[in-house]
Amino acid sequence: MSRVYNFSAGPSCLPEEVLKECAAEMLDYNGTGQSVMEMSHRSKAYEPIIQDAEAMVRKLMNVPENYKVLFVQGGGSTQFAMVAENLGIHTGKAAYINTGVWAKKAAAEAKKLGVQVDVIASSEDKGFSYIPKVEKIEGDYDYAYICLNNTIMGTHYEYIPDTGKIPLVADISSCVLSEPLDVSKFGLLFAGAQKNLAPAGVTLVIIREDLITDTPRAGTPTMLTYKTHAENGSMYNTPPCYTIYVLDKVLHWIEKNGGAEGMLKRNKEKADYLYNYLDNNEGSFYHATAAVGSRSLMNVPFLTKYSTGAEDEASKAKEKEINDKFVKEAAAAGLVNLKGHRLVGGMRASIYNAMTLDGVKALVDFMKKFAKEN
């Protein structure tokens, strides 16, 4: 079977070049006679892999010297707790901007751990279809929290809030290295790797050294303390060795293709092609759900004209019928994982770094055909 175009929100498609390299080294990595899957994380064969992965993160993201780069486990959802436990320790107060599911879950986790969460802005009034403008955040907060790119809602910050001396924390799981980002504006960044960097299993954390505390909130487990990982080179316990190995290869692929600037150019071309069609398709059969000025380059949810929002059973049945038909016929055409999240409905095309322009063009060609037939 030939390769499909995979529009999954995560785990997502990986660069084909990287997959081929991994396949070629599966049984014998670098003359060791073993797979990286089998390697001791403390072996001389493995150490250069994790060291190079950190060096590449620092290089591609221009990470300042006073920041630690960590590879941890548990995904972004575990970071919701780690951030609160390690940073919410002085006033016990934090400011959150609610832009959808993941920001809301992060805030709920912080509350559960005893942090006073102030939701200082929200886009819930319009179904999280836009990013609220909060140019300056002030107060006696231990940290301020944003989700830079909202995978489900397809929105993205086109600005960085000014937080002054308040450490700014950002979940960048679905936009990491999709564009240049000034790390120095943040106290902590984290990204689950399974969207833009690697298979699921490792989470990248970039944290300013002064935020690595000896005294997290009472009762914080050893493994949920940033100091544990910082002092042990991300190897306090066995790390997800193979995932980090793939991540390192993806980072080299990004460098080869122009780094963060190259990814931005690539991603804008793809996103512009898709949004231009959504905004100008004949008969307005489709429309994007995210507001202009807040649109993600990575995740593009869209609805058909049958998605009216009506609550009567006939309307809901027609909407489900057309969505199911779209997803099924798209898959048959080699365009997979296009079903939208249940909170938005319709379809969603996730067009992360590894997705090609050819893939997006194939999607638009299919959309034109489907609209004409339906």
XYZ file of C-alpha atoms in Angstrom:
374
model
C 0.000 0.000 0.000
C 1.287 3.494 -0.797
C 1.732 6.143 1.893
C -1.343 8.162 2.829
C -1.555 11.836 3.729
C -2.022 11.777 7.499
C -3.857 14.825 8.902
C -4.001 13.482 12.470
C -3.868 15.993 15.321
C -1.442 13.685 17.099
C 0.370 11.424 16.982
C 1.015 13.041 13.654
C 2.906 12.365 10.457
C 6.708 12.331 10.602
C 9.117 13.299 7.817
C 9.408 10.346 5.431
C 13.163 10.893 5.266
C 13.410 10.409 9.038
C 11.272 7.261 8.988
C 13.535 5.732 6.352
C 16.647 6.544 8.388
C 15.107 4.943 11.469
C 14.131 1.860 9.477
C 17.653 1.506 8.087
C 19.110 1.640 11.612
C 16.495 -0.512 13.316
C 18.668 -3.611 13.728
C 22.078 -1.955 13.869
C 22.533 1.613 15.062
C 25.902 3.130 14.217
C 27.725 -0.202 14.117
C 26.635 -1.262 17.614
C 24.822 -4.374 16.385
C 21.709 -3.378 18.297
C 18.657 -1.177 17.975
C 18.353 2.034 19.976
C 15.222 0.382 21.406
C 17.468 -2.165 23.123
C 20.185 0.186 24.322
C 20.967 1.049 27.922
C 20.287 4.735 28.456
C 23.557 4.879 30.411
C 25.658 3.310 27.688
C 28.367 5.113 25.745
C 26.381 4.379 22.581
C 23.265 6.182 23.812
C 24.744 9.191 25.614
C 25.666 11.057 22.392
C 22.061 10.711 21.150
C 20.418 12.503 24.077
C 23.259 15.014 24.268
C 22.866 15.863 20.592
C 19.086 16.147 20.960
C 19.563 18.768 23.690
C 22.203 20.601 21.651
C 19.885 20.685 18.629
C 16.978 22.066 20.691
C 19.282 24.797 21.991
C 20.539 25.602 18.508
C 17.200 25.612 16.659
C 15.314 27.501 19.383
C 18.180 29.808 20.400
C 17.793 28.734 24.029
C 19.654 31.117 26.365
C 22.385 29.681 28.594
C 20.373 30.277 31.783
C 17.683 27.802 30.684
C 17.637 24.034 31.142
C 16.421 21.706 28.396
C 14.727 18.613 29.817
C 13.206 15.478 28.336
C 10.484 14.144 30.641
C 7.519 11.790 30.420
C 3.788 12.074 31.004
C 2.862 14.374 28.132
C 1.511 17.888 28.362
C -1.165 16.741 30.795
C 1.472 15.934 33.433
C 2.961 19.392 32.876
C -0.341 20.896 33.996
C 0.487 19.547 37.455
C 4.268 20.046 37.383
C 3.926 23.729 36.533
C 1.575 24.323 39.445
C 3.587 22.239 41.915
C 6.944 23.794 41.066
C 6.026 27.392 40.270
C 2.921 28.112 42.350
C 4.840 28.304 45.612
C 5.185 31.967 46.692
C 1.826 33.758 46.614
C 0.103 30.592 45.509
C -1.688 32.570 42.783
C -1.538 32.165 38.997
C -3.138 33.895 36.018
C -4.585 31.752 33.233
C -5.974 32.755 29.837
C -8.681 30.292 28.842
C -8.587 29.604 25.098
C -10.004 26.095 25.033
C -9.823 22.553 26.305
C -6.126 22.355 27.172
C -5.891 25.714 28.936
C -9.063 24.869 30.855
C -7.664 21.477 31.901
C -4.399 23.075 32.980
C -6.265 25.569 35.142
C -8.407 22.835 36.691
C -5.302 20.817 37.584
C -3.677 23.826 39.248
C -6.835 24.432 41.286
C -6.867 20.796 42.359
C -3.345 21.250 43.739
C -4.291 24.303 45.783
C -3.184 27.128 43.495
C -5.516 30.120 43.342
C -6.314 30.342 39.640
C -7.468 33.675 38.238
C -8.877 33.319 34.726
C -8.012 36.818 33.529
C -9.423 36.389 30.008
C -11.398 33.828 28.035
C -12.703 33.270 24.519
C -15.409 30.875 25.685
C -18.086 33.445 24.805
C -17.568 32.657 21.103
C -16.781 28.962 21.351
C -13.029 29.581 21.697
C -12.882 30.719 18.067
C -10.457 33.572 18.789
C -7.545 34.587 21.017
C -8.425 37.332 23.516
C -6.110 40.344 23.479
C -4.264 40.617 26.785
C -1.202 42.692 26.047
C -0.092 43.139 29.672
C -0.515 40.937 32.744
C 0.089 42.464 36.178
C -0.348 41.317 39.759
C 1.349 39.262 42.463
C 1.133 36.058 40.460
C 3.675 33.249 40.706
C 3.221 32.701 36.974
C 0.939 33.399 34.021
C -0.185 30.567 31.738
C -1.185 30.364 28.081
C -1.671 27.621 25.490
C 0.097 29.130 22.482
C -1.642 26.970 19.863
C -5.008 25.368 20.490
C -5.122 22.048 18.656
C -8.848 21.434 19.001
C -10.100 24.944 18.261
C -7.497 25.803 15.626
C -6.421 29.103 17.193
C -2.965 30.564 17.795
C -1.509 33.596 19.571
C -0.186 36.162 17.127
C 1.348 38.091 20.030
C 3.086 37.297 23.322
C 1.554 38.891 26.441
C 3.876 41.214 28.362
C 4.098 39.762 31.868
C 6.938 41.893 33.239
C 8.576 39.988 36.087
C 5.831 37.359 36.195
C 7.163 34.125 34.610
C 5.156 33.300 31.504
C 4.416 29.596 30.984
C 3.310 28.330 27.580
C 2.075 25.005 26.282
C 3.601 24.851 22.791
C 2.820 21.190 22.130
C 1.153 21.709 18.758
C 3.327 24.544 17.424
C 6.842 23.819 18.708
C 9.430 24.710 16.052
C 6.724 25.579 13.529
C 7.957 29.173 13.666
C 10.670 31.194 15.466
C 9.922 31.845 19.143
C 11.799 34.119 21.554
C 12.452 31.746 24.466
C 13.675 34.616 26.657
C 10.103 35.960 26.888
C 9.048 32.829 28.784
C 9.875 31.331 32.142
C 8.882 27.848 31.022
C 7.870 26.199 27.753
C 6.696 22.628 27.310
C 5.708 20.487 24.354
C 4.450 16.952 24.014
C 6.567 15.673 21.115
C 3.913 13.720 19.233
C 2.737 16.547 16.986
C 5.845 18.192 15.545
C 8.907 16.478 16.978
C 8.664 12.716 17.468
C 6.394 9.763 18.298
C 4.461 9.956 21.563
C 6.412 9.338 24.750
C 8.629 12.322 25.494
C 7.837 15.869 26.555
C 10.251 18.716 25.949
C 10.589 21.227 28.793
C 12.609 24.443 28.584
C 12.798 26.153 31.970
C 14.668 29.186 33.273
C 17.118 28.063 35.925
C 15.876 30.403 38.664
C 12.474 28.673 38.479
C 13.949 25.287 39.364
C 13.138 25.147 43.041
C 14.401 23.052 45.954
C 11.006 23.380 47.619
C 8.026 22.625 45.385
C 4.539 22.467 46.895
C 4.300 20.039 49.818
C 3.839 16.440 48.787
C 5.148 16.852 45.227
C 6.469 13.454 44.044
C 10.164 13.208 43.175
C 9.404 12.567 39.514
C 7.230 15.696 39.302
C 10.002 18.008 40.472
C 11.930 19.829 37.746
C 15.071 19.778 39.871
C 15.087 15.966 39.756
C 15.388 15.983 35.976
C 17.673 19.018 35.734
C 20.235 17.545 38.136
C 20.249 14.174 36.401
C 20.455 15.189 32.745
C 16.899 13.930 32.114
C 18.030 10.446 33.174
C 16.896 10.130 36.782
C 14.965 7.119 35.523
C 14.992 5.419 32.117
C 13.951 8.024 29.546
C 11.977 7.148 26.389
C 15.225 6.394 24.568
C 13.882 5.565 21.122
C 11.532 8.551 21.038
C 14.427 10.893 21.874
C 16.466 9.237 19.117
C 13.699 9.962 16.585
C 13.313 13.487 17.971
C 17.004 14.114 17.354
C 16.613 13.025 13.737
C 13.570 15.263 13.273
C 15.551 18.207 14.670
C 18.288 17.596 12.102
C 15.597 17.419 9.398
C 14.255 20.794 10.567
C 17.754 22.268 10.448
C 18.306 20.879 6.949
C 15.054 22.528 5.835
C 15.861 26.010 7.091
C 15.303 25.773 10.834
C 12.389 27.558 12.496
C 12.362 30.235 9.766
C 12.218 27.543 7.093
C 9.352 25.817 8.889
C 7.414 29.095 9.130
C 7.756 29.696 5.395
C 6.719 26.107 4.659
C 3.785 26.226 7.089
C 2.467 29.590 5.914
C 2.410 28.368 2.329
C 0.372 25.305 3.303
C -1.993 27.154 5.643
C -2.572 30.029 3.209
C -3.442 27.551 0.461
C -6.051 25.833 2.647
C -7.510 28.967 4.279
C -7.756 30.747 0.926
C -9.902 27.911 -0.355
C -12.027 27.805 2.808
C -12.658 31.554 2.632
C -13.410 31.635 -1.088
C -14.922 28.279 -2.047
C -17.783 28.409 -4.523
C -21.187 28.234 -2.882
C -19.650 28.575 0.592
C -19.863 24.835 1.046
C -17.090 24.996 3.688
C -15.968 27.554 6.225
C -13.145 27.747 8.752
C -14.176 27.983 12.405
C -11.286 30.098 13.741
C -11.473 33.877 13.456
C -9.110 35.751 11.154
C -6.257 37.088 13.276
C -6.281 34.046 15.554
C -5.849 31.220 13.073
C -3.446 28.358 13.624
C -0.926 27.367 10.964
C -0.985 23.837 12.389
C -4.630 22.882 12.965
C -7.450 23.894 10.631
C -10.982 22.911 11.721
C -13.713 23.479 9.155
C -17.435 22.871 8.783
C -19.760 22.312 5.839
C -22.889 24.340 5.074
C -24.871 21.526 6.694
C -23.337 22.428 10.101
C -26.020 24.939 11.020
C -25.944 24.520 14.780
C -29.650 23.670 14.729
C -30.765 21.355 17.525
C -33.585 19.565 15.694
C -32.947 15.907 14.991
C -33.223 16.249 11.212
C -30.490 18.915 11.057
C -28.189 16.977 13.355
C -28.716 13.796 11.344
C -27.936 15.573 8.055
C -24.789 17.132 9.514
C -23.568 13.779 10.845
C -24.343 12.094 7.528
C -22.341 14.583 5.459
C -19.406 14.642 7.901
C -19.214 10.862 8.038
C -19.379 10.707 4.268
C -16.581 13.260 3.911
C -14.277 11.420 6.313
C -14.980 8.017 4.749
C -14.501 9.154 1.155
C -11.409 11.181 2.055
C -9.840 8.104 3.651
C -10.592 6.087 0.536
C -8.739 8.789 -1.418
C -5.682 8.459 0.836
C -6.474 11.437 3.105
C -6.808 10.073 6.634
C -7.645 11.266 10.166
C -9.758 14.245 9.090
C -12.616 13.779 11.557
C -13.119 16.914 13.641
C -13.050 16.982 17.419
C -16.489 16.414 18.936
C -16.435 19.891 20.570
C -16.127 21.607 17.172
C -17.615 19.026 14.829
C -17.006 18.884 11.111
C -13.476 18.160 9.999
C -9.961 19.133 11.067
C -6.802 19.092 8.996
C -3.649 19.120 11.101
C -0.838 20.279 8.839
C 2.232 20.060 11.054
C 5.799 20.578 9.871
C 6.077 17.177 8.198
C 2.905 17.582 6.118
C 3.804 18.533 2.561
C 2.244 21.166 0.329
C 1.335 18.321 -2.021
C -0.717 16.807 0.805
C -2.622 20.044 1.356
C -3.218 20.432 -2.383
C -4.557 16.874 -2.534
C -6.940 17.709 0.324
C -8.228 20.845 -1.393
C -8.701 18.953 -4.659
C -10.766 16.367 -2.792
C -12.786 19.101 -1.040
C -13.647 20.681 -4.395
C -14.802 17.336 -5.762
C -16.825 16.517 -2.630
C -18.531 19.914 -2.618
C -19.507 19.571 -6.258
C -20.993 16.129 -5.654
C -22.846 17.040 -2.458
